[in-house]
Amino acid sequence: MALFGKMDNLGADQPENQDKKKEITDVEKTRVLIIGSGPAGYTAAIYAARANLKPMLYEGLQPGGQLTTTTDVENYPGYPDGITGPDMMEDFKKQAERFGTDIRFGMATDADLSERPFKVTIDDNKIIEADALIIATGATAKYLGLEDEKKYAGSGVSACATCDGFFYRGKDVAVVGGGDTACEEAIYLAGLANKVYMIVRRDVFRASKVMQHRVFNTPNIEILWEHQTKGLYGDGVVEGAVLVKKKGTPEEEEVKIKIDGFFLAIGHKPNSDIFQDYLETDQVGYIKTIPGTTKTNVPGVFACGDVQDSVYRQAVTAAGTGCMAAIDAERWLAENS
Ligand code: NDP
């Protein structure tokens, strides 16, 4: 049985997109293009650069990736005392640059993987043609889908405690979610804010025991078990949230909490949208790779890191698959050019 289904729309492109691409005259070529600058992208760059492939890497909207929004990384081997996410990613970048990676700021906005060389549009105004493509675009924080999240975006709603926590010193905030991210964000915020509510939809955490333990031992965190968010209120900025306790049960009740900040920590969505016409993904959007490799259903296109990993999603596994992608690309280029 073939691993991947038939790609009926391979090469199909909307007429308006074709027109858009025709207008772009700034075209550059590279052997290996890496998109993404998290642990996967930089590790792929280190390996590809050391293999003399002179890779070009586009950093994307969030240079350094998700780790730049985390606090201490304590589980990456080689850092016995831990290291901050931004410092670690700066080290990754320096190492990739040291071997000659052409690192650029820019966001991949479109892709045409119907033929080789592959064409990736950057910032809607430049096309990079690549013999081999390594996708390391990672994943992005999810939102609940409430209108109020948009209404108060940047005015009390955030998906990154380390980016925005500073603004809530001495105030009351809430974190939504019960996983490791939510616990980590709540603990971080507890060091700045007066009080942190955790809004957890079930009566248990999904987080690891060690993170749970830290939350339970942080006195200014209050856990609201079996609560869901109905909406936010406030005059221009968030002043509170309306929650529903034990939704759908006879004890269902509406609860209001006064908060200044509302932080989402409910998981992530893989950044694979621009490749969906060509690459096989799972239902959520994680790019499928041939097990044990980083090969996608399009020969010459490789995926590594969180964009293809719905299971482990760790910096060290992302780096591992980044290494695999560079080796897979190197071997593929040797056989196909
Ligand atoms: P997870 O998927 O692990 O957890 C998501 C949490 O959000 C769950 O508690 C889930 O509830 C809740 N949730 C999801 N959707 C909704 C919704 N619509 N409304 C309310 N709650 C919702 O994501 P994380 O980002 O926490 O973690 C991702 C991965 O990264 C995990 O493997 C984790 O271990 C790892 N990680 C590790 C860290 C570390 O080791 N220091 C730090 C951060 C992440 P429910 O449980 O009911 O599904």
Tab-separated table of C-alpha atoms and ligand atoms in Angstrom, residues 75 142 144 176-182 184 199-202 204-206 208 211 265-268 311-314, ligand 1:
chain	number	residue	atom	x	y	z
A	75	ASN	CA	15.710	19.504	29.469
A	142	LYS	CA	-4.023	28.102	19.242
A	144	LEU	CA	-10.282	29.384	21.678
A	176	VAL	CA	-6.223	28.902	29.898
A	177	GLY	CA	-5.117	25.268	29.582
A	178	GLY	CA	-3.925	22.362	31.668
A	179	GLY	CA	-0.837	21.173	29.782
A	180	ASP	CA	2.874	21.793	30.366
A	181	THR	CA	2.728	25.103	28.522
A	182	ALA	CA	-0.134	26.381	30.684
A	184	GLU	CA	4.926	26.904	32.726
A	199	ILE	CA	-8.782	27.938	33.724
A	200	VAL	CA	-8.773	24.157	33.222
A	201	ARG	CA	-11.618	22.497	31.338
A	202	ARG	CA	-11.312	19.076	32.998
A	204	VAL	CA	-7.190	17.022	35.971
A	205	PHE	CA	-4.072	18.465	34.389
A	206	ARG	CA	-2.603	17.067	31.194
A	208	SER	CA	3.687	16.307	33.549
A	211	MET	CA	5.052	20.828	36.359
A	265	ALA	CA	-1.900	28.052	26.467
A	266	ILE	CA	-4.054	25.389	24.838
A	267	GLY	CA	-1.717	23.885	22.304
A	268	HIS	CA	-0.483	24.647	18.822
A	311	VAL	CA	3.743	13.547	19.397
A	312	TYR	CA	7.051	14.662	20.928
A	313	ARG	CA	7.279	18.396	20.096
A	314	GLN	CA	10.487	18.940	22.043
B	1	NDP	P1	-1.073	20.127	25.244
B	1	NDP	O1	-1.789	19.676	24.034
B	1	NDP	O2	-0.213	19.185	25.993
B	1	NDP	O3	-2.144	20.699	26.310
B	1	NDP	C1	-3.164	21.558	25.913
B	1	NDP	C2	-4.016	21.887	27.111
B	1	NDP	O4	-5.000	22.841	26.714
B	1	NDP	C3	-4.761	20.681	27.667
B	1	NDP	O5	-4.889	20.793	29.072
B	1	NDP	C4	-6.123	20.802	26.998
B	1	NDP	O6	-7.185	20.259	27.742
B	1	NDP	C5	-6.303	22.306	26.948
B	1	NDP	N1	-7.177	22.713	25.867
B	1	NDP	C6	-7.096	22.405	24.535
B	1	NDP	N2	-8.077	22.981	23.834
B	1	NDP	C7	-8.826	23.654	24.746
B	1	NDP	C8	-9.990	24.433	24.640
B	1	NDP	N3	-10.595	24.662	23.463
B	1	NDP	N4	-10.504	24.969	25.776
B	1	NDP	C9	-9.897	24.774	26.965
B	1	NDP	N5	-8.786	24.047	27.137
B	1	NDP	C10	-8.263	23.489	26.038
B	1	NDP	O7	-0.263	21.433	24.771
B	1	NDP	P2	0.982	22.149	25.465
B	1	NDP	O8	1.202	23.341	24.619
B	1	NDP	O9	0.773	22.362	26.899
B	1	NDP	O10	2.199	21.129	25.293
B	1	NDP	C11	2.561	20.648	24.004
B	1	NDP	C12	3.771	19.703	24.139
B	1	NDP	O11	4.937	20.424	24.544
B	1	NDP	C13	3.532	18.625	25.194
B	1	NDP	O12	4.123	17.430	24.743
B	1	NDP	C14	4.278	19.153	26.400
B	1	NDP	O13	4.713	18.123	27.266
B	1	NDP	C15	5.455	19.883	25.757
B	1	NDP	N6	5.954	20.975	26.626
B	1	NDP	C16	6.932	20.683	27.520
B	1	NDP	C17	7.405	21.660	28.367
B	1	NDP	C18	8.476	21.303	29.335
B	1	NDP	O14	8.827	20.129	29.420
B	1	NDP	N7	9.003	22.245	30.088
B	1	NDP	C19	6.904	23.046	28.351
B	1	NDP	C20	5.833	23.233	27.383
B	1	NDP	C21	5.390	22.225	26.565
B	1	NDP	P3	-7.389	18.659	27.838
B	1	NDP	O15	-6.305	18.161	28.720
B	1	NDP	O16	-8.760	18.561	28.419
B	1	NDP	O17	-7.301	18.144	26.433
